XYZ file of C-alpha atoms in Angstrom:
484
model
C 41.334 -20.666 22.398
C 38.035 -21.800 23.929
C 37.244 -25.469 24.145
C 33.982 -27.337 23.871
C 32.063 -26.801 27.097
C 29.289 -29.246 27.982
C 26.184 -27.597 29.368
C 24.684 -28.955 32.587
C 21.360 -30.773 32.160
C 19.603 -28.016 34.091
C 20.288 -25.613 31.232
C 18.218 -27.657 28.795
C 14.480 -27.483 28.675
C 12.272 -30.265 29.954
C 8.959 -28.509 29.244
C 7.256 -27.083 26.185
C 7.704 -23.326 25.748
C 3.980 -22.911 25.046
C 2.703 -24.956 28.008
C 2.616 -24.114 31.715
C 3.209 -26.501 34.605
C -0.402 -27.717 34.516
C -0.310 -28.347 30.753
C -2.378 -25.299 29.828
C -1.634 -22.848 27.027
C 1.112 -20.329 27.820
C 0.631 -17.256 25.670
C 3.738 -15.890 23.977
C 4.650 -12.199 23.950
C 7.611 -11.825 21.572
C 9.706 -8.719 21.991
C 10.346 -6.583 18.928
C 13.866 -6.048 17.646
C 15.665 -4.570 14.655
C 18.665 -5.578 12.620
C 19.860 -6.431 9.152
C 17.995 -9.751 8.948
C 14.783 -8.162 10.238
C 15.011 -5.423 7.637
C 15.510 -7.952 4.837
C 12.649 -10.100 6.118
C 10.435 -7.023 6.097
C 11.337 -6.274 2.476
C 10.686 -9.881 1.441
C 7.369 -9.908 3.338
C 6.163 -6.672 1.720
C 6.991 -7.970 -1.765
C 5.270 -11.310 -1.148
C 2.181 -9.646 0.355
C 1.866 -7.360 -2.676
C 2.212 -10.348 -5.005
C -0.313 -12.381 -2.996
C -3.035 -9.733 -2.906
C -2.438 -8.535 -6.475
C -2.208 -12.023 -8.024
C -5.882 -12.666 -8.896
C -6.426 -9.097 -10.109
C -3.491 -8.860 -12.522
C -4.612 -9.590 -16.077
C -2.464 -9.718 -19.198
C -4.073 -9.347 -22.643
C -7.495 -9.852 -21.110
C -6.558 -13.002 -19.189
C -5.702 -13.569 -15.515
C -2.116 -14.160 -14.478
C -3.223 -16.792 -11.935
C -6.374 -18.888 -11.632
C -6.914 -22.077 -9.642
C -10.526 -22.887 -10.420
C -10.851 -26.395 -9.025
C -14.647 -26.230 -9.383
C -14.517 -25.884 -13.174
C -11.109 -27.589 -13.458
C -9.466 -24.554 -15.033
C -5.988 -23.466 -14.031
C -3.808 -20.598 -15.193
C -0.251 -20.283 -13.961
C 1.768 -17.234 -15.050
C -0.727 -16.706 -17.849
C -0.431 -20.266 -19.222
C -3.742 -22.199 -19.141
C -3.801 -25.784 -17.909
C -6.561 -28.365 -18.123
C -7.240 -31.689 -16.369
C -5.639 -33.344 -19.414
C -2.382 -31.692 -18.305
C -2.458 -33.449 -14.945
C 0.777 -35.269 -15.745
C 2.490 -31.859 -15.655
C 1.022 -31.203 -12.214
C 2.264 -34.595 -11.023
C 5.809 -33.889 -12.198
C 5.576 -30.382 -10.763
C 4.572 -31.697 -7.332
C 7.389 -34.245 -7.349
C 9.882 -31.527 -8.310
C 8.500 -29.267 -5.568
C 8.875 -31.987 -2.926
C 12.458 -32.665 -4.031
C 13.157 -28.923 -4.011
C 11.785 -28.581 -0.458
C 13.918 -31.514 0.674
C 17.034 -30.136 -1.036
C 16.429 -26.631 0.258
C 15.951 -27.898 3.811
C 19.047 -30.103 3.672
C 21.149 -27.129 2.612
C 19.514 -24.082 4.197
C 17.315 -25.474 6.961
C 13.871 -23.962 7.522
C 14.464 -20.677 5.709
C 11.110 -21.157 3.957
C 9.273 -21.159 7.296
C 10.822 -17.947 8.566
C 10.999 -15.956 5.341
C 8.369 -17.063 2.813
C 5.656 -19.125 4.514
C 2.302 -17.245 4.383
C 1.589 -18.278 7.984
C 4.768 -16.592 9.229
C 4.453 -13.545 6.997
C 0.893 -12.784 8.050
C 1.483 -13.639 11.716
C 4.750 -11.781 12.279
C 4.562 -8.999 9.716
C 0.854 -8.167 9.855
C -1.087 -9.446 12.865
C 1.642 -9.059 15.499
C 2.477 -5.593 14.174
C -1.151 -4.542 14.536
C -1.276 -6.113 17.987
C 1.755 -4.072 19.015
C 0.325 -0.848 17.614
C -2.941 -1.279 19.526
C -1.883 -2.943 22.794
C 1.714 -1.738 23.140
C 5.026 -3.550 23.506
C 5.439 -7.041 24.921
C 5.372 -5.861 28.552
C 2.240 -3.776 27.939
C 0.521 -6.763 26.319
C 1.375 -8.944 29.309
C -0.029 -6.387 31.747
C -3.153 -5.908 29.644
C -3.921 -9.634 29.498
C -3.320 -10.022 33.234
C -5.436 -6.992 34.191
C -9.191 -7.123 34.935
C -11.689 -6.153 32.252
C -11.730 -2.362 32.232
C -12.983 0.065 29.602
C -9.449 0.432 28.228
C -9.038 -3.333 27.920
C -12.424 -3.801 26.249
C -11.671 -1.023 23.733
C -8.193 -2.308 22.888
C -9.223 -5.955 22.648
C -12.335 -5.110 20.643
C -10.366 -2.904 18.245
C -7.632 -5.513 17.802
C -9.962 -8.395 17.106
C -12.106 -6.212 14.848
C -9.063 -5.378 12.727
C -8.015 -9.044 12.803
C -11.431 -10.043 11.482
C -11.301 -7.433 8.686
C -7.862 -8.616 7.569
C -9.056 -12.227 7.681
C -12.034 -11.143 5.549
C -9.660 -9.556 3.004
C -7.520 -12.718 2.902
C -10.641 -14.851 2.439
C -11.841 -12.727 -0.490
C -8.410 -12.882 -2.108
C -8.334 -16.634 -1.657
C -11.759 -16.944 -3.314
C -10.700 -14.640 -6.172
C -7.856 -17.058 -6.934
C -10.397 -19.880 -7.211
C -13.312 -18.373 -9.140
C -11.558 -15.491 -10.900
C -11.765 -11.726 -10.616
C -14.921 -11.207 -12.649
C -16.955 -13.873 -10.878
C -15.730 -12.572 -7.525
C -16.849 -9.037 -8.396
C -20.249 -10.396 -9.397
C -20.415 -12.336 -6.140
C -19.880 -9.290 -3.916
C -21.949 -6.806 -5.938
C -24.929 -8.894 -7.039
C -28.015 -9.884 -5.052
C -26.711 -11.955 -2.086
C -29.641 -14.382 -2.411
C -28.193 -15.548 -5.736
C -24.775 -16.380 -4.302
C -25.396 -18.018 -0.947
C -22.803 -20.737 -1.537
C -20.042 -18.293 -2.448
C -20.840 -15.907 0.402
C -20.966 -18.822 2.835
C -17.486 -19.871 1.656
C -16.199 -16.345 2.365
C -17.640 -16.440 5.892
C -16.207 -19.904 6.607
C -12.715 -19.044 5.341
C -12.794 -15.727 7.196
C -13.490 -17.638 10.408
C -10.688 -20.103 9.680
C -8.106 -17.379 9.013
C -9.225 -15.418 12.071
C -8.910 -18.539 14.239
C -5.413 -19.253 12.890
C -3.987 -15.765 13.432
C -5.905 -14.708 16.546
C -5.643 -17.891 18.593
C -3.761 -20.852 17.057
C -0.672 -18.890 15.997
C 2.495 -20.923 16.678
C 0.423 -24.092 17.132
C 0.051 -24.159 13.333
C 3.837 -24.468 12.945
C 4.438 -26.956 15.743
C 1.392 -29.217 15.472
C -0.678 -28.699 12.322
C 1.948 -28.130 9.614
C 3.704 -31.402 8.683
C 6.811 -29.631 7.409
C 7.899 -28.695 10.925
C 8.153 -32.349 11.877
C 9.622 -33.341 8.529
C 12.620 -31.069 9.068
C 13.953 -33.358 11.795
C 14.407 -36.071 9.170
C 15.981 -33.774 6.583
C 18.477 -31.782 8.659
C 21.969 -33.029 9.373
C 25.102 -31.509 10.872
C 26.017 -29.899 7.555
C 22.713 -28.048 7.141
C 22.708 -24.277 7.571
C 20.601 -23.407 10.605
C 20.191 -20.631 13.133
C 22.812 -21.869 15.581
C 24.255 -20.723 18.889
C 28.041 -20.996 19.105
C 28.220 -22.718 22.488
C 31.980 -23.157 22.207
C 32.399 -19.411 22.154
C 29.456 -18.580 24.397
C 29.823 -21.039 27.306
C 30.001 -20.865 30.217
C 27.533 -18.004 30.405
C 27.981 -15.205 32.879
C 27.235 -11.572 33.557
C 29.917 -9.057 32.745
C 30.625 -5.542 33.921
C 32.722 -2.681 32.616
C 36.262 -2.791 33.916
C 36.996 0.104 36.239
C 39.260 2.743 34.853
C 39.808 1.169 31.436
C 37.808 3.875 29.681
C 37.394 1.710 26.599
C 34.140 -0.055 27.352
C 35.763 -3.477 27.749
C 33.634 -5.939 29.725
C 35.163 -8.368 32.193
C 33.843 -11.097 34.462
C 31.895 -9.981 37.487
C 33.823 -11.601 40.308
C 34.858 -9.976 43.603
C 37.164 -12.862 44.469
C 40.589 -13.409 42.959
C 40.456 -15.596 39.869
C 42.518 -18.731 40.239
C 44.677 -19.784 37.316
C 42.671 -23.019 36.958
C 39.254 -21.329 36.761
C 37.660 -21.164 33.335
C 36.954 -17.731 31.873
C 33.364 -16.784 31.129
C 32.126 -17.183 27.574
C 30.775 -14.372 25.415
C 27.116 -15.087 26.300
C 26.078 -12.749 29.123
C 22.813 -14.656 29.677
C 20.649 -11.600 28.946
C 17.923 -13.915 27.578
C 16.979 -11.416 24.877
C 17.219 -14.200 22.298
C 14.445 -15.989 24.193
C 12.327 -12.851 24.552
C 12.288 -12.080 20.819
C 11.572 -15.650 19.679
C 8.033 -15.950 18.260
C 8.085 -19.664 19.131
C 9.216 -19.133 22.721
C 12.330 -21.330 22.552
C 15.856 -20.790 23.803
C 18.104 -21.201 20.773
C 21.025 -21.863 23.127
C 19.553 -25.312 23.751
C 20.397 -26.288 20.175
C 18.305 -27.051 17.103
C 14.661 -27.540 18.052
C 11.481 -28.503 16.272
C 9.902 -25.090 16.877
C 12.711 -23.020 15.314
C 11.542 -21.452 12.049
C 14.830 -19.696 11.164
C 13.271 -16.251 11.535
C 16.755 -14.910 12.566
C 15.327 -12.528 15.184
C 17.643 -14.015 17.808
C 20.603 -13.291 15.521
C 19.714 -9.604 15.259
C 19.139 -9.088 18.970
C 22.297 -11.000 19.926
C 24.369 -9.003 17.438
C 23.070 -5.788 19.002
C 24.153 -7.030 22.445
C 27.584 -8.003 21.137
C 27.967 -4.487 19.696
C 27.121 -2.951 23.057
C 29.685 -5.017 24.961
C 32.208 -4.609 22.134
C 32.534 -8.254 21.214
C 32.405 -9.741 17.696
C 28.993 -10.433 16.218
C 27.947 -13.962 15.322
C 27.502 -15.608 18.710
C 24.166 -16.682 17.203
C 24.420 -16.961 13.426
C 23.477 -18.917 10.330
C 25.908 -21.807 10.401
C 26.152 -25.587 10.386
C 26.574 -27.700 13.479
C 29.693 -29.267 11.961
C 31.296 -25.856 11.525
C 30.614 -24.898 15.146
C 31.821 -28.201 16.563
C 34.782 -28.914 14.309
C 35.404 -25.711 12.379
C 34.510 -27.407 9.087
C 33.359 -24.985 6.387
C 30.169 -25.637 4.465
C 30.599 -28.135 1.638
C 28.419 -30.009 -0.816
C 27.739 -33.489 0.495
C 26.809 -36.553 -1.540
C 23.210 -36.172 -0.410
C 23.039 -32.571 -1.610
C 24.523 -33.542 -4.977
C 22.057 -36.441 -5.315
C 19.067 -34.202 -4.558
C 20.377 -31.581 -6.980
C 20.787 -34.160 -9.753
C 17.267 -35.507 -9.293
C 15.876 -31.979 -9.218
C 17.658 -31.001 -12.434
C 16.340 -34.115 -14.184
C 12.769 -33.373 -13.052
C 13.027 -29.740 -14.119
C 14.344 -30.862 -17.502
C 11.411 -33.253 -17.920
C 8.923 -30.540 -16.945
C 10.529 -28.069 -19.334
C 10.383 -30.566 -22.197
C 6.733 -31.416 -21.477
C 5.788 -27.738 -21.342
C 7.508 -26.969 -24.629
C 6.087 -30.035 -26.383
C 2.574 -29.653 -24.949
C 0.065 -29.551 -27.832
C -2.023 -26.400 -28.194
C -5.064 -28.573 -28.953
C -6.013 -31.659 -26.980
C -8.432 -34.025 -28.747
C -10.225 -37.044 -27.312
C -12.105 -39.394 -29.653
C -14.216 -42.256 -28.281
C -16.547 -44.586 -30.056
C -20.123 -43.886 -28.913
C -20.901 -46.221 -25.992
C -23.459 -48.946 -26.717
C -23.266 -48.379 -30.459
C -22.192 -51.045 -32.971
C -21.585 -50.574 -36.643
C -24.421 -49.579 -38.993
C -24.978 -50.580 -42.588
C -25.292 -47.624 -44.942
C -26.380 -47.329 -48.558
C -23.772 -47.989 -51.224
C -22.262 -50.989 -49.434
C -20.708 -48.978 -46.640
C -20.478 -49.495 -42.862
C -20.421 -46.617 -40.382
C -19.352 -46.094 -36.749
C -20.462 -43.207 -34.508
C -17.775 -41.371 -32.492
C -17.802 -38.700 -29.778
C -15.111 -36.027 -29.888
C -13.901 -33.450 -27.357
C -11.554 -30.683 -28.481
C -9.798 -28.407 -25.976
C -8.223 -25.202 -27.221
C -5.375 -24.386 -24.785
C -4.591 -21.022 -26.382
C -6.179 -17.597 -26.127
C -7.089 -17.480 -29.847
C -9.860 -19.202 -31.773
C -8.327 -22.073 -33.744
C -9.642 -23.574 -37.004
C -9.602 -27.356 -36.826
C -9.816 -30.111 -39.430
C -9.882 -33.900 -39.156
C -8.099 -36.027 -41.715
C -8.248 -39.831 -41.912
C -5.199 -41.890 -42.755
C -7.191 -44.198 -45.075
C -8.130 -42.768 -48.433
C -11.210 -45.005 -48.734
C -12.626 -43.765 -45.397
C -15.007 -40.847 -45.075
C -15.560 -38.660 -41.993
C -18.803 -36.679 -41.649
C -19.862 -34.586 -38.648
C -23.410 -34.667 -37.281
C -22.984 -30.917 -36.716
C -20.217 -28.889 -38.356
C -17.050 -28.432 -36.286
C -14.627 -26.112 -38.028
C -13.198 -24.022 -35.153
C -12.735 -24.088 -31.378
C -13.121 -20.903 -29.279
C -10.179 -19.722 -27.214
C -9.766 -21.565 -23.932
C -12.892 -23.631 -24.459
C -13.860 -27.279 -24.606
C -16.014 -28.141 -27.623
C -17.896 -31.411 -28.038
C -19.190 -33.017 -31.199
C -20.146 -36.260 -32.954
C -19.132 -37.681 -36.289
C -19.511 -40.819 -38.396
C -16.722 -42.674 -40.139
C -17.721 -44.713 -43.214
C -15.731 -47.587 -44.674
C -16.582 -49.781 -47.677
C -17.766 -53.118 -46.307
C -15.697 -55.054 -48.819
C -12.449 -53.552 -47.445
C -13.120 -54.651 -43.850
C -10.958 -57.644 -42.977
C -11.350 -57.831 -39.173
C -13.801 -57.045 -36.381
C -11.720 -54.107 -35.135
C -9.884 -52.107 -37.755
C -7.273 -49.581 -36.478
C -7.693 -46.030 -37.734
C -5.482 -42.953 -37.474
C -6.952 -39.441 -37.407
C -4.811 -36.340 -37.892
C -6.068 -33.151 -36.234
C -4.988 -29.996 -38.037
C -5.014 -26.387 -36.818
C -4.731 -24.519 -40.069
C -2.230 -26.529 -42.075
C -0.295 -27.860 -39.074
C -0.893 -31.272 -37.527
C -1.346 -30.586 -33.794
C -2.522 -34.014 -32.625
C -2.783 -37.596 -33.849
C -5.554 -39.885 -32.649
C -5.621 -43.655 -32.786
C -8.996 -45.394 -32.628
C -10.694 -48.528 -33.917
C -13.522 -49.218 -36.353
C -15.967 -52.053 -35.733
C -17.324 -53.910 -38.740
C -18.743 -57.242 -39.884
C -16.424 -60.024 -40.991
C -17.812 -62.656 -43.369
């Protein structure tokens, strides 16, 4: 049984993988690999890319599935419309999302970064693939970048960056379609450009941003710009599932060769001298460095958990392929917890995981209740600013009110207003009997009260709002009047 082997300090990094000795940018050339995790990541990436590009163009019953129109403050999520008045739902949703991210990271590490983050999906599954198709494998890309500017280099670089720009343009248009909606986006790109300078300028700016991110910044987004990469250091502990190198099994590293005459492909230590009984046997890691070559962040996973690791699992696939070739068990690099590697402890639910889960369930319950109980009509009634009471004929006093009615459904709703006091009268300046689907309607009305029934300066009033025969909202306001 192997024991814990401490690595010498020289085996750990003391420089950044993306910086050279002078502090300049060191370009990364990840090597491609295949394996079960890579195949699953590809499937997940294809599904998410289809969903992303199809999202703003999928309509159900004449309405978009998604819309995030911050300009007009209109939002549609899975076909359900939301208004600024529903901001409390957004607040609870953001809190639940933050707790979910924390819980997910505590349990599963940075799986989001490697499997679902748009930055990773576009970079590794789209832009790097295109780069490989045009410029060749990782060695060919190195040679091309190091070579002088020839016709071949100009053609390949020009073609690559041209395709990068076109994809960035497509992403920018999709992003804008999420904001302004499919129909407005179609008008924007088909109408006279002089009428849509602001929208077209936004497309150009976002195209430049996406091109800069995927053509030049790349891994810098994950290590420097994105706050989640630095947050993970606070969230992870020894019980979190991470991409981990089993140093107990793998150390000390050493090359191996096929034993002469065994005929079974068994690898042994390469050593021409007799092995003394006290010498330690080599570990399973043959120091091929393929795990470093395939890493899109340029790190050596054998140095332990690092800020740059995005749990893309490429090192797992390439290491498993090496283990198959030398006929050793897979899993030298695997998804595991540090506690399991060090002490052989299986994964278990800790108090922190249970606490996060409890908070998350409570938040999801609150959000579910608020969604179910959300009124289909939202009504705001305010007394007209700067207006006091007015004396009317017949010994009555009136107040002027402003009303806003938001119809949160996709059908036109008939609305009525009913006062709680039988001696009060409500009369609209302009008739308001219905509210169009998904629209905000404004109006004004007077409320009249007999002067003799007024007992205080500010009289509380209750207004029931009815859609058909159902009370959908109740408004509380006040009525100003003279007191003798």
